[in-house]
Short mmCIF file of C-alpha atoms and ligand atoms in Angstrom, two decimals:
data_model
loop_
_atom_site.label_atom_id
_atom_site.label_comp_id
_atom_site.label_asym_id
_atom_site.label_seq_id
_atom_site.Cartn_x
_atom_site.Cartn_y
_atom_site.Cartn_z
CA UNK A 8 0.04 -0.11 0.10
CA UNK A 9 1.34 3.31 -0.88
CA UNK A 10 1.09 6.26 1.67
CA UNK A 11 1.64 9.84 0.94
CA UNK A 12 3.44 11.66 3.83
CA UNK A 13 3.31 15.30 3.45
CA UNK A 14 5.98 17.09 5.42
CA UNK A 15 7.79 13.74 5.62
CA UNK A 16 11.17 15.31 6.25
CA UNK A 17 9.98 17.37 9.15
CA UNK A 18 10.33 16.22 12.76
CA UNK A 19 7.21 14.20 13.40
CA UNK A 20 7.02 13.26 9.84
CA UNK A 21 10.58 11.72 9.54
CA UNK A 22 9.85 9.47 12.54
CA UNK A 23 6.50 8.36 11.25
CA UNK A 24 7.94 7.49 7.85
CA UNK A 25 10.51 5.32 9.56
CA UNK A 26 7.69 3.30 11.50
CA UNK A 27 5.56 3.22 8.25
CA UNK A 28 8.44 1.72 6.43
CA UNK A 29 9.10 -0.74 9.35
CA UNK A 30 5.57 -1.97 9.01
CA UNK A 31 6.11 -2.48 5.27
CA UNK A 32 4.29 0.52 3.80
CA UNK A 33 5.55 2.08 0.55
CA UNK A 34 6.10 5.79 1.41
CA UNK A 35 6.18 8.62 -0.92
CA UNK A 36 7.17 12.09 0.68
CA UNK A 37 6.24 15.57 -0.48
CA UNK A 38 8.29 18.39 1.23
CA UNK A 39 9.55 21.71 0.24
CA UNK A 40 12.31 21.75 2.64
CA UNK A 41 10.94 25.05 4.10
CA UNK A 42 11.61 23.77 7.59
CA UNK A 43 13.68 20.68 7.06
CA UNK A 44 16.74 19.37 5.35
CA UNK A 45 17.38 16.86 2.56
CA UNK A 46 20.00 15.13 4.74
CA UNK A 47 16.94 13.73 6.78
CA UNK A 48 16.29 11.43 3.75
CA UNK A 49 19.63 9.65 4.39
CA UNK A 50 18.73 9.61 8.15
CA UNK A 51 15.67 7.67 7.29
CA UNK A 52 17.48 5.28 4.89
CA UNK A 53 20.25 4.84 7.55
CA UNK A 54 17.54 3.54 9.96
CA UNK A 55 15.34 1.42 7.55
CA UNK A 56 17.51 0.44 4.81
CA UNK A 57 14.64 1.84 2.65
CA UNK A 58 14.56 4.98 0.51
CA UNK A 59 11.17 6.52 0.27
CA UNK A 60 10.14 8.15 -2.92
CA UNK A 61 10.73 11.80 -2.44
CA UNK A 62 9.20 14.90 -4.35
CA UNK A 63 10.22 18.24 -3.51
CA UNK A 64 7.62 20.91 -4.09
CA UNK A 65 5.37 23.35 -2.50
CA UNK A 66 1.85 22.07 -1.68
CA UNK A 67 0.51 25.66 -1.99
CA UNK A 68 0.74 24.85 -5.68
CA UNK A 69 -2.61 23.50 -6.45
CA UNK A 70 -1.59 22.35 -10.02
CA UNK A 71 1.25 20.49 -8.62
CA UNK A 72 -1.01 18.64 -6.16
CA UNK A 73 -3.43 17.75 -8.72
CA UNK A 74 -0.68 16.47 -10.99
CA UNK A 75 0.95 14.53 -8.09
CA UNK A 76 -2.43 12.57 -7.53
CA UNK A 77 -2.76 11.99 -11.18
CA UNK A 78 0.68 10.33 -11.39
CA UNK A 79 0.15 8.43 -8.15
CA UNK A 80 -3.27 7.36 -8.36
CA UNK A 81 -2.30 4.02 -6.17
CA UNK A 82 -1.98 6.25 -3.24
CA UNK A 83 -4.37 4.70 -0.56
CA UNK A 84 -3.76 6.92 2.38
CA UNK A 85 -2.44 10.29 3.43
CA UNK A 86 -0.74 11.52 6.52
CA UNK A 87 -0.67 15.34 6.55
CA UNK A 88 2.07 16.83 8.41
CA UNK A 89 3.01 19.70 6.17
CA UNK A 90 2.27 23.02 7.89
CA UNK A 91 3.91 26.19 9.33
CA UNK A 92 3.88 25.78 13.21
CA UNK A 93 5.51 28.85 14.74
CA UNK A 94 2.92 30.38 17.01
CA UNK A 95 4.66 33.66 17.23
CA UNK A 96 5.18 34.09 13.40
CA UNK A 97 1.50 33.15 12.71
CA UNK A 98 0.33 36.25 14.79
CA UNK A 99 2.78 38.36 12.49
CA UNK A 100 1.73 36.59 9.22
CA UNK A 101 -1.86 35.20 9.62
CA UNK A 102 -2.45 35.03 5.87
CA UNK A 103 0.75 32.66 5.34
CA UNK A 104 -0.55 30.54 8.09
CA UNK A 105 -4.02 30.30 6.57
CA UNK A 106 -2.90 29.61 3.12
CA UNK A 107 -0.27 27.08 4.19
CA UNK A 108 -2.25 25.19 6.96
CA UNK A 109 -5.79 25.38 5.32
CA UNK A 110 -5.38 26.00 1.61
CA UNK A 111 -3.03 23.04 1.20
CA UNK A 112 -5.52 20.94 3.33
CA UNK A 113 -8.34 21.83 0.95
CA UNK A 114 -6.37 20.96 -2.03
CA UNK A 115 -5.55 17.54 -0.76
CA UNK A 116 -9.15 16.80 0.36
CA UNK A 117 -10.39 17.90 -3.13
CA UNK A 118 -8.16 15.07 -4.66
CA UNK A 119 -8.94 12.56 -1.96
CA UNK A 120 -12.77 13.30 -2.63
CA UNK A 121 -12.43 12.04 -6.06
CA UNK A 122 -11.05 8.72 -5.18
CA UNK A 123 -13.15 5.57 -4.61
CA UNK A 124 -11.82 5.28 -1.10
CA UNK A 125 -9.12 7.14 0.91
CA UNK A 126 -7.70 7.40 4.39
CA UNK A 127 -6.52 10.58 5.77
CA UNK A 128 -4.70 11.38 8.99
CA UNK A 129 -4.45 15.00 10.26
CA UNK A 130 -1.87 16.50 12.74
CA UNK A 131 -3.95 18.49 14.88
CA UNK A 132 -2.87 19.89 18.53
CA UNK A 133 -3.95 19.88 22.14
CA UNK A 134 -3.91 23.66 21.61
CA UNK A 135 -7.59 23.25 20.52
CA UNK A 136 -8.52 22.68 24.11
CA UNK A 137 -6.87 26.03 25.34
CA UNK A 138 -7.08 25.93 29.19
CA UNK A 139 -9.37 22.95 29.58
CA UNK A 140 -11.71 23.14 32.73
CA UNK A 141 -11.15 19.45 33.61
CA UNK A 142 -7.90 17.42 33.72
CA UNK A 143 -6.93 15.13 32.20
CA UNK A 144 -8.29 16.38 28.83
CA UNK A 145 -10.68 14.03 27.11
CA UNK A 146 -11.60 14.28 23.59
CA UNK A 147 -15.11 15.49 24.45
CA UNK A 148 -13.58 18.59 26.37
CA UNK A 149 -14.91 21.73 24.42
CA UNK A 150 -12.69 23.40 22.02
CA UNK A 151 -11.93 26.93 23.16
CA UNK A 152 -11.32 30.05 21.02
CA UNK A 153 -7.92 29.90 19.54
CA UNK A 154 -5.12 32.03 21.16
CA UNK A 155 -3.26 32.50 17.76
CA UNK A 156 -3.73 32.16 13.95
CA UNK A 157 -1.71 28.96 14.14
CA UNK A 158 -4.04 27.41 16.86
CA UNK A 159 -7.04 28.52 14.71
CA UNK A 160 -5.60 26.89 11.63
CA UNK A 161 -5.85 23.39 13.61
CA UNK A 162 -9.61 24.07 14.83
CA UNK A 163 -10.74 25.08 11.41
CA UNK A 164 -8.61 22.43 9.79
CA UNK A 165 -10.68 19.88 11.83
CA UNK A 166 -13.78 21.32 10.97
CA UNK A 167 -13.05 21.34 7.35
CA UNK A 168 -12.23 17.71 7.59
CA UNK A 169 -15.23 16.87 9.54
CA UNK A 170 -17.58 18.72 7.18
CA UNK A 171 -15.98 17.09 4.15
CA UNK A 172 -16.32 13.59 5.60
CA UNK A 173 -20.10 14.36 6.38
CA UNK A 174 -20.69 14.55 2.65
CA UNK A 175 -18.04 12.20 1.38
CA UNK A 176 -18.67 8.54 2.54
CA UNK A 177 -15.54 7.35 0.62
CA UNK A 178 -13.36 9.48 2.88
CA UNK A 179 -12.12 8.10 6.24
CA UNK A 180 -10.26 10.59 8.41
CA UNK A 181 -8.68 10.72 11.92
CA UNK A 182 -7.47 14.03 13.42
CA UNK A 183 -4.78 13.38 15.92
CA UNK A 184 -4.34 15.79 18.79
CA UNK A 185 -0.83 15.69 19.87
CA UNK A 186 0.23 17.04 23.30
CA UNK A 187 3.91 17.91 23.53
CA UNK A 188 6.16 15.87 21.29
CA UNK A 189 9.96 15.69 22.29
CA UNK A 190 13.01 13.40 21.95
CA UNK A 191 14.61 11.90 18.98
CA UNK A 192 14.86 8.46 17.23
CA UNK A 193 17.17 6.36 19.34
CA UNK A 194 19.62 5.78 16.46
CA UNK A 195 20.23 9.38 16.63
CA UNK A 196 20.05 9.51 12.75
CA UNK A 197 16.99 11.74 12.91
CA UNK A 198 15.47 14.22 15.50
CA UNK A 199 14.20 17.81 15.89
CA UNK A 200 16.26 20.63 14.16
CA UNK A 201 14.67 23.89 15.27
CA UNK A 202 15.54 26.87 13.09
CA UNK A 203 17.09 29.84 15.11
CA UNK A 204 16.24 30.17 18.88
CA UNK A 205 14.07 27.47 19.87
CA UNK A 206 10.47 28.60 21.13
CA UNK A 207 9.68 25.11 22.87
CA UNK A 208 11.06 24.11 26.29
CA UNK A 209 13.09 20.87 25.37
CA UNK A 210 15.26 22.13 22.53
CA UNK A 211 15.95 25.12 24.54
CA UNK A 212 17.10 23.04 27.50
CA UNK A 213 19.24 20.86 25.41
CA UNK A 214 20.85 23.88 23.63
CA UNK A 215 21.55 25.46 26.78
CA UNK A 216 22.92 22.12 28.20
CA UNK A 217 25.50 22.07 25.13
CA UNK A 218 26.43 25.54 25.71
CA UNK A 219 24.76 27.11 22.55
CA UNK A 220 22.40 29.28 24.95
CA UNK A 221 23.57 30.76 28.13
CA UNK A 222 20.59 30.31 30.21
CA UNK A 223 17.02 28.94 30.04
CA UNK A 224 14.22 31.27 31.13
CA UNK A 225 11.58 29.60 33.03
CA UNK A 226 8.39 31.34 32.32
CA UNK A 227 6.66 31.86 35.89
CA UNK A 228 6.85 29.97 39.17
CA UNK A 229 3.72 31.44 40.71
CA UNK A 230 0.94 29.31 38.76
CA UNK A 231 -1.43 27.29 41.00
CA UNK A 232 0.54 24.00 40.46
CA UNK A 233 2.82 22.03 43.15
CA UNK A 234 6.03 23.76 42.31
CA UNK A 235 4.48 26.84 40.65
CA UNK A 236 5.56 26.13 37.10
CA UNK A 237 3.28 25.15 34.24
CA UNK A 238 2.33 21.41 33.42
CA UNK A 239 2.42 19.69 30.08
CA UNK A 240 2.17 16.21 28.79
CA UNK A 241 5.63 15.51 27.02
CA UNK A 242 5.23 12.44 24.67
CA UNK A 243 8.39 10.71 22.98
CA UNK A 244 8.21 11.44 19.09
CA UNK A 245 8.77 7.80 18.35
CA UNK A 246 5.60 6.66 20.36
CA UNK A 247 3.78 9.47 18.69
CA UNK A 248 4.86 8.10 15.24
CA UNK A 249 3.75 4.79 16.03
CA UNK A 250 0.26 6.02 16.83
CA UNK A 251 0.03 7.30 13.26
CA UNK A 252 0.67 3.84 11.90
CA UNK A 253 -2.15 2.37 14.33
CA UNK A 254 -4.43 5.31 13.18
CA UNK A 255 -3.82 4.42 9.41
CA UNK A 256 -4.35 0.75 9.83
CA UNK A 257 -7.56 1.40 11.71
CA UNK A 258 -8.95 3.28 8.72
CA UNK A 259 -7.39 0.75 6.12
CA UNK A 260 -8.95 -2.04 7.82
CA UNK A 261 -12.34 -0.22 8.28
CA UNK A 262 -12.29 -0.59 11.98
CA UNK A 263 -13.14 2.89 12.38
CA UNK A 264 -16.78 3.75 14.14
CA UNK A 265 -17.39 6.76 12.13
CA UNK A 266 -15.68 8.29 8.93
CA UNK A 267 -14.34 11.21 11.08
CA UNK A 268 -12.77 10.26 14.39
CA UNK A 269 -10.59 12.44 16.86
CA UNK A 270 -7.86 10.93 19.21
CA UNK A 271 -5.66 12.46 22.04
CA UNK A 272 -2.06 11.58 21.73
CA UNK A 273 -0.24 11.99 25.05
CA UNK A 274 1.06 9.89 27.86
CA UNK A 275 -1.57 10.91 30.27
CA UNK A 276 1.33 12.16 32.84
CA UNK A 277 1.72 15.96 33.49
CA UNK A 278 5.14 17.23 34.11
CA UNK A 279 6.09 20.62 35.43
CA UNK A 280 8.88 22.64 33.70
CA UNK A 281 11.08 22.10 36.88
CA UNK A 282 10.32 18.49 36.59
CA UNK A 283 11.64 18.48 33.02
CA UNK A 284 14.61 20.36 33.95
CA UNK A 285 15.69 17.86 36.71
CA UNK A 286 15.12 14.89 34.34
CA UNK A 287 17.43 16.66 31.99
CA UNK A 288 19.94 17.07 34.80
CA UNK A 289 19.54 13.28 35.73
CA UNK A 290 19.97 12.03 32.14
CA UNK A 291 22.76 14.26 30.98
CA UNK A 292 24.76 14.56 34.44
CA UNK A 293 24.81 18.36 33.88
CA UNK A 294 23.70 21.14 35.85
CA UNK A 295 21.31 23.52 33.80
CA UNK A 296 21.79 27.13 34.08
CA UNK A 297 18.21 28.55 34.62
CA UNK A 298 16.44 31.48 35.68
CA UNK A 299 12.67 32.14 36.91
CA UNK A 300 11.21 35.04 34.79
CA UNK A 301 7.78 36.34 34.16
CA UNK A 302 5.07 34.37 32.89
CA UNK A 303 4.72 34.01 29.02
CA UNK A 304 1.87 35.40 27.66
CA UNK A 305 -0.98 32.94 26.51
CA UNK A 306 0.59 29.92 28.42
CA UNK A 307 -2.06 27.50 29.78
CA UNK A 308 -1.37 26.28 33.33
CA UNK A 309 -1.95 22.60 32.83
CA UNK A 310 -2.55 20.48 30.04
CA UNK A 311 -2.36 16.58 29.85
CA UNK A 312 -4.41 13.82 28.00
CA UNK A 313 -6.73 11.44 29.05
CA UNK A 314 -5.36 8.56 26.96
CA UNK A 315 -8.30 6.11 27.39
CA UNK A 316 -9.70 6.41 24.10
CA UNK A 317 -6.35 6.19 22.39
CA UNK A 318 -5.48 3.17 24.61
CA UNK A 319 -8.77 1.36 24.35
CA UNK A 320 -10.02 2.29 20.88
CA UNK A 321 -6.92 2.81 18.82
CA UNK A 322 -4.84 0.08 20.79
CA UNK A 323 -1.86 2.41 21.26
CA UNK A 324 -0.05 3.57 24.44
CA UNK A 325 2.87 5.52 24.86
CA UNK A 326 5.79 3.64 26.34
CA UNK A 327 8.75 6.11 27.01
CA UNK A 328 9.15 7.74 30.29
CA UNK A 329 10.17 11.46 30.45
CA UNK A 330 13.76 10.46 31.24
CA UNK A 331 14.10 8.31 28.34
CA UNK A 332 12.69 11.16 26.21
CA UNK A 333 14.86 13.52 27.63
CA UNK A 334 17.86 11.30 27.15
CA UNK A 335 17.17 10.78 23.47
CA UNK A 336 16.71 14.64 23.04
CA UNK A 337 20.06 15.03 24.66
CA UNK A 338 21.74 12.31 22.72
CA UNK A 339 20.57 13.99 19.62
CA UNK A 340 21.69 17.44 20.52
CA UNK A 341 25.23 16.16 21.17
CA UNK A 342 25.15 14.31 17.80
CA UNK A 343 24.07 17.59 15.92
CA UNK A 344 26.72 19.73 17.54
CA UNK A 345 29.45 17.05 17.10
CA UNK A 346 28.56 17.17 13.30
CA UNK A 347 28.56 20.84 13.22
CA UNK A 348 32.02 21.12 14.82
CA UNK A 349 33.32 18.71 12.24
CA UNK A 350 31.95 20.36 9.24
P1 NAD B 14 8.07 20.45 10.91
O1 NAD B 14 8.29 21.82 10.64
O2 NAD B 14 9.32 19.71 11.57
O3 NAD B 14 7.66 19.42 9.84
C1 NAD B 14 6.58 20.21 8.71
C2 NAD B 14 7.33 19.82 7.29
O4 NAD B 14 6.52 20.17 6.40
C3 NAD B 14 8.66 20.42 7.10
O5 NAD B 14 9.55 19.35 6.69
C4 NAD B 14 8.28 21.36 6.14
O6 NAD B 14 9.58 21.75 5.23
C5 NAD B 14 7.21 20.94 5.44
N1 NAD B 14 6.22 21.84 4.82
C6 NAD B 14 5.76 22.99 5.35
N2 NAD B 14 4.96 23.66 4.44
C7 NAD B 14 4.99 22.92 3.27
C8 NAD B 14 4.49 23.18 1.96
N3 NAD B 14 3.67 24.15 1.68
N4 NAD B 14 4.78 22.23 0.92
C9 NAD B 14 5.59 21.20 1.25
N5 NAD B 14 6.04 20.93 2.43
C10 NAD B 14 5.84 21.87 3.45
O7 NAD B 14 6.95 20.15 11.80
P2 NAD B 14 6.53 19.11 13.01
O8 NAD B 14 6.87 19.47 14.37
O9 NAD B 14 7.04 17.87 12.50
O10 NAD B 14 5.10 19.11 12.92
C11 NAD B 14 4.18 18.36 12.02
C12 NAD B 14 2.76 18.64 12.10
O11 NAD B 14 2.33 18.37 13.48
C13 NAD B 14 2.36 20.22 11.67
O12 NAD B 14 1.11 20.20 11.07
C14 NAD B 14 2.24 20.77 13.04
O13 NAD B 14 1.41 21.83 13.05
C15 NAD B 14 1.69 19.63 14.01
N6 NAD B 14 2.03 19.77 15.26
C16 NAD B 14 3.20 19.73 15.90
C17 NAD B 14 3.49 19.94 17.16
C18 NAD B 14 4.92 19.97 17.77
O14 NAD B 14 5.05 20.57 18.88
N7 NAD B 14 5.96 19.72 16.92
C19 NAD B 14 2.41 19.78 18.04
C20 NAD B 14 1.26 19.66 17.68
C21 NAD B 14 0.85 19.60 16.30
C1 UD1 B 15 3.59 24.64 22.28
C2 UD1 B 15 3.07 25.40 21.11
C3 UD1 B 15 1.42 25.15 21.09
C4 UD1 B 15 1.33 23.46 20.70
C5 UD1 B 15 1.99 22.83 22.12
C6 UD1 B 15 1.79 21.36 21.80
C7 UD1 B 15 4.23 27.46 21.23
C8 UD1 B 15 4.22 28.79 21.65
N1 UD1 B 15 2.93 26.77 21.50
O1 UD1 B 15 3.03 25.11 23.47
O2 UD1 B 15 0.95 25.78 19.92
O3 UD1 B 15 0.00 23.22 20.72
O4 UD1 B 15 3.25 23.15 22.07
O5 UD1 B 15 2.64 20.72 21.04
O6 UD1 B 15 5.24 26.94 20.45
N2 UD1 B 15 8.81 27.24 28.78
C9 UD1 B 15 9.80 27.88 29.42
N3 UD1 B 15 10.84 28.56 28.88
C10 UD1 B 15 11.09 28.42 27.61
C11 UD1 B 15 10.14 27.59 26.83
C12 UD1 B 15 8.97 27.16 27.40
O7 UD1 B 15 9.56 28.12 30.67
O8 UD1 B 15 11.97 28.82 27.11
C13 UD1 B 15 7.74 26.68 29.45
C14 UD1 B 15 6.36 27.18 28.96
O9 UD1 B 15 5.93 28.23 29.67
C15 UD1 B 15 5.38 26.06 29.10
C16 UD1 B 15 6.43 24.82 28.91
O10 UD1 B 15 7.75 25.33 29.02
O11 UD1 B 15 4.89 26.04 30.28
C17 UD1 B 15 6.32 24.13 27.48
O12 UD1 B 15 6.39 25.34 26.51
P1 UD1 B 15 6.40 24.84 24.97
O13 UD1 B 15 7.44 23.82 24.76
O14 UD1 B 15 6.50 25.99 24.11
O15 UD1 B 15 4.93 24.07 24.71
P2 UD1 B 15 3.53 24.56 24.95
O16 UD1 B 15 3.43 25.83 25.70
O17 UD1 B 15 2.70 23.54 25.44
#
């Protein structure tokens, strides 16, 4: 079975391509390398021994999307990762985000609508819940008004898919709401490659640990949590990648209960910023230079997943501990910096 992975050279996409190939799927990747490197392809080959088909183009070009589906009429499933994901940038350039994250989604669904049967997996985010009233967060928790154009693209993206599925019985779709993906493949051949100064906690920690950043700013320690810092559900990217294979198999084997479903992907365990720092210190043997500063605007206090639906309905469970995830992130950081010093 041939599966299209858009954004397959990106962080989560590349780990998912590895798991798909390990399960015997034939993979074709579309990526415009706007937030990734062609070297990732070699990383994937290094792990799986198989080279996926790769087409480099921008999915915002509708004609190229149409042409792709005409040439690859045997594509039976699509996992759609390609999107822009920098929350701050989305506030500055909303139209870029609406075009890339929603325009492209529409182009792909228009092609899938024409097919006799197709399976579609969408990268959504726990950001759709905002600050949930009840924890852990179930899939039934209400979607809150988005804090940013990026967040809005995930909410509207889900609605576009839901509305399309209602009138397109031959289309089956699953939206996966990721909590906080971290870490890297244990082979250290692929991992996260943030451009510029990382906005997310874990890459900032590992870059501080390696000496690239002087100090981590911890955004607030006066929240109503045990140690005063915010709580998130950090999930190992390999566990997350495996969930995509499960979701795809569910659709391909017609095990879905409706043609549009939603699943949370998290560990179910919340960790505070200080707990993440301590985990990093344990696995790296380094003391991390950090300072408590003011709160970051727009941060939710606590978010962690209720994993019951993913565990019982999807048959998937995350396996890695926080320490294992941080260890893989640290191993990857050291590998990246070592290859930078050599070149
Ligand atoms: P990423 O930036 O590493 O990967 C996205 C890939 O898509 C990149 O390789 C990029 O070059 C490619 N791409 C972007 N626009 C494209 C276009 N128009 N045409 C062709 N290729 C294009 O991001 P990621 O962290 O792997 O995230 C993947 C998906 O998961 C995104 O939809 C993101 O919004 C979503 N998501 C990510 C997180 C996270 O914390 N990383 C959390 C929740 C949801
Ligand atoms: C991020 C995304 C959000 C996405 C979510 C889940 C941003 C701004 N938001 O938010 O859209 O849905 O992941 O994948 O990218 N922190 C620090 N210092 C730092 C960086 C972070 O203290 O330098 C703290 C934050 O205040 C937060 C925690 O670490 O409490 C995690 O932050 P981050 O990695 O940005 O994730 P989210 O806030 O969950």
